[in-house]
Every structure is written in structure tokens, then in C-alpha cells.
Tab-separated table of C-alpha atoms in Angstrom:
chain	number	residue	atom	x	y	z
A	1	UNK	CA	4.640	13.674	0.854
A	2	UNK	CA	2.697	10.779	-1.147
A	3	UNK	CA	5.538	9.286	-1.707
A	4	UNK	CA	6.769	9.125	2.164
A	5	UNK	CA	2.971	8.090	3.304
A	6	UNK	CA	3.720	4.781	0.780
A	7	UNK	CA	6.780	4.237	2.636
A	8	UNK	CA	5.639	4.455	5.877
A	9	UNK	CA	2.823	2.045	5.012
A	10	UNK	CA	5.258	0.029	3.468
A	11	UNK	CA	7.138	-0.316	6.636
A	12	UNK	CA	4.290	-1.210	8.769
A	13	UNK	CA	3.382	-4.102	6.708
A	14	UNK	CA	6.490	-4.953	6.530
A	15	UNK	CA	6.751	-5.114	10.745
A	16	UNK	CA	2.658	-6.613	10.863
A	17	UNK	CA	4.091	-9.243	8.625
A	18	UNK	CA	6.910	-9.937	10.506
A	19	UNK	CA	5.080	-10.342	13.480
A	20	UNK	CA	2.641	-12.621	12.242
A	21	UNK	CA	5.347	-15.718	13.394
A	22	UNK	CA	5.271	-14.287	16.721
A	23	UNK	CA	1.582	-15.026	17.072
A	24	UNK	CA	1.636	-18.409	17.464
A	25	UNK	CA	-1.291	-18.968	15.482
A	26	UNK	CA	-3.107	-15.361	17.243
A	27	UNK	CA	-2.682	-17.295	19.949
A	28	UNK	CA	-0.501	-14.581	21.769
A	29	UNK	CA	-2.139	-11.628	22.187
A	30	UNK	CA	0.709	-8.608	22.351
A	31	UNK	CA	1.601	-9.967	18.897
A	32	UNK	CA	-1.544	-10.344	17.730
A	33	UNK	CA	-2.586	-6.707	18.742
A	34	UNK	CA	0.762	-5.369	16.955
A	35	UNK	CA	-0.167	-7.147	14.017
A	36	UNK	CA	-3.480	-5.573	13.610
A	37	UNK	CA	-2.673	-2.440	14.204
A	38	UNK	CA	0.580	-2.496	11.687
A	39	UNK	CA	-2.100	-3.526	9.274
A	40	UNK	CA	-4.712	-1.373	10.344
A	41	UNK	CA	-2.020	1.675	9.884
A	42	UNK	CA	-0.439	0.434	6.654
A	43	UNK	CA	-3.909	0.366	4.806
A	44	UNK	CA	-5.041	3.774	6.249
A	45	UNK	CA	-1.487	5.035	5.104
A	46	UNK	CA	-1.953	3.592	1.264
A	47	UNK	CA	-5.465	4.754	1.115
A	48	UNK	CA	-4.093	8.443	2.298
A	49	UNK	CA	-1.193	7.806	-0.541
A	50	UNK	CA	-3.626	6.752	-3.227
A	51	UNK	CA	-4.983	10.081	-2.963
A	52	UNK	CA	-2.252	11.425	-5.143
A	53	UNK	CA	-0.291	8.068	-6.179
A	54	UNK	CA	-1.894	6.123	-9.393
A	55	UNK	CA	-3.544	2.367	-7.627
A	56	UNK	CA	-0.954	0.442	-10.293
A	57	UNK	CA	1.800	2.095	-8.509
A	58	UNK	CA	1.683	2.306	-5.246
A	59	UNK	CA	0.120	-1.213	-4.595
A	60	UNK	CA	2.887	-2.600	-7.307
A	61	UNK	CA	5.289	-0.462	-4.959
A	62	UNK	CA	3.515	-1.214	-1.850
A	63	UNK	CA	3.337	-5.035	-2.754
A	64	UNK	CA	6.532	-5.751	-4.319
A	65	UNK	CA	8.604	-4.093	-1.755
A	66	UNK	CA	6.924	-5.736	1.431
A	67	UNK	CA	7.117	-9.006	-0.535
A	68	UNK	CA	11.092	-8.564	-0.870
A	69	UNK	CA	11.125	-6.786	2.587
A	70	UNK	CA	9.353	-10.051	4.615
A	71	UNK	CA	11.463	-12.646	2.218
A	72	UNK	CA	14.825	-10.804	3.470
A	73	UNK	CA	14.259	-10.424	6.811
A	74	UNK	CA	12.631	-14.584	6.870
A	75	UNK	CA	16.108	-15.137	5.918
A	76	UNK	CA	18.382	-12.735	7.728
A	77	UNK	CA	16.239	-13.044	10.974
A	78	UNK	CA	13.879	-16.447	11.368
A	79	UNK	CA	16.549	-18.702	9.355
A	80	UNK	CA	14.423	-19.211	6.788
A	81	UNK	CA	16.133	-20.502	3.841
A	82	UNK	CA	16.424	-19.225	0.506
A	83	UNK	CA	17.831	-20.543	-2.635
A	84	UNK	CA	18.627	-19.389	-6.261
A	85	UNK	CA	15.599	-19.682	-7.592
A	86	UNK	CA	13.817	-17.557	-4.690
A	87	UNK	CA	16.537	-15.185	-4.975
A	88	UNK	CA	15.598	-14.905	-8.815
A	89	UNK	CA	12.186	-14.613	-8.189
A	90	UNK	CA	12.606	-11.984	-5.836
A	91	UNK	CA	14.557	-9.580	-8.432
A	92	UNK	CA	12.088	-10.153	-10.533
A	93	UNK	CA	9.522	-9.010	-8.582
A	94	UNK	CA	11.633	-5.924	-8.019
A	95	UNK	CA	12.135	-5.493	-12.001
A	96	UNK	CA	8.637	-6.004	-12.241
A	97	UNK	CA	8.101	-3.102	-9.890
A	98	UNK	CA	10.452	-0.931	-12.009
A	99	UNK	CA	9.090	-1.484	-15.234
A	100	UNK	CA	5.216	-1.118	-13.940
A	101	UNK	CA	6.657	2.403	-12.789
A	102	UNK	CA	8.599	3.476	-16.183
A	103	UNK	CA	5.504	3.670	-17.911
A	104	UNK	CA	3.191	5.146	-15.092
A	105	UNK	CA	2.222	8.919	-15.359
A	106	UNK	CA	2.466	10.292	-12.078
């Protein structure tokens, strides 16, 4: 269950962040509003995860995923481009997320 509460907050960061370019600056407010509240849900979901989750995981979980999440869909969905090097940088984020975990004791 810890584990699926990280997700889901994972997921609404990843949509609040997403939204943020729909703003306009917070100019918009539907956006706006949808923004807050992703974030508003995501940290209420993380702090209900850290309850059972060690802080160096599920923020390096939390943090590395959304990172790779919002860099993906900048790409796939606002044409954002990516090169090499951000592709690199990217995987290592996700190693770095891998190796903070092999050593965690859960």
C-alpha cells in the first residue's frame, strides 16, 4: 500500500507539472486550480507514504521519476526538444534512483 500511495503521488505531480504550461503564467485559472490541487494531493500522498517508506527513498523515487516523467512527456507532447546529452542525463537520474534504492533498508 506505501508503495501505491508513492505512485499515486507520483502521478499527480507528474499531471500538476504538466499543467503548469497551461497556466499561462497562473494567468488561467482552471489550470491554475488543477495545478494546485495535483500538488496539494501529491504532497499529502508522500507525506501518507513516508509513514512507512524511508525519506531517501521515496523522495529519490518520488523526484527522479516525476523528473523523467515531465522531461518525456515535454518531448512526446509540448515538442520540446531533447538531445543526447539530456537523454543521458535522464538515465542517470534513473540509475541514480536505482542505486539510492539497492542499499536502502525498507
Amino acid at each position: 500500500m506505501p508503495y501505491l500511495l508513492l505512485a499515486l503521488a507520483i502521478t499527480s505531480e507528474v499531471c500538476a507539472t504538466s499543467l503548469l504550461k497551461l497556466t499561462d503564467g497562473f494567468s488561467r485559472p482552471w489550470p491554475s486550480l488543477a495545478v494546485a490541487v495535483g500538488y496539494a494531493l501529491s504532497f499529502a500522498l508522500l507525506g501518507r507514504a513516508l509513514k512507512h517508506i524511508p525519506v531517501s527513498v521515496a523522495y529519490a523515487l518520488w523526484s527522479g521519476a516525476g523528473t523523467a516523467a515531465v522531461a518525456t512527456i515535454g518531448a512526446c507532447f509540448f515538442g520540446e526538444a531533447l538531445g543526447r546529452l539530456q537523454w543521458c542525463g535522464l538515465a542517470l537520474v534513473i540509475a541514480g534512483v536505482v542505486l539510492l534504492n539497492l542499499r536502502s533498508t525498507h
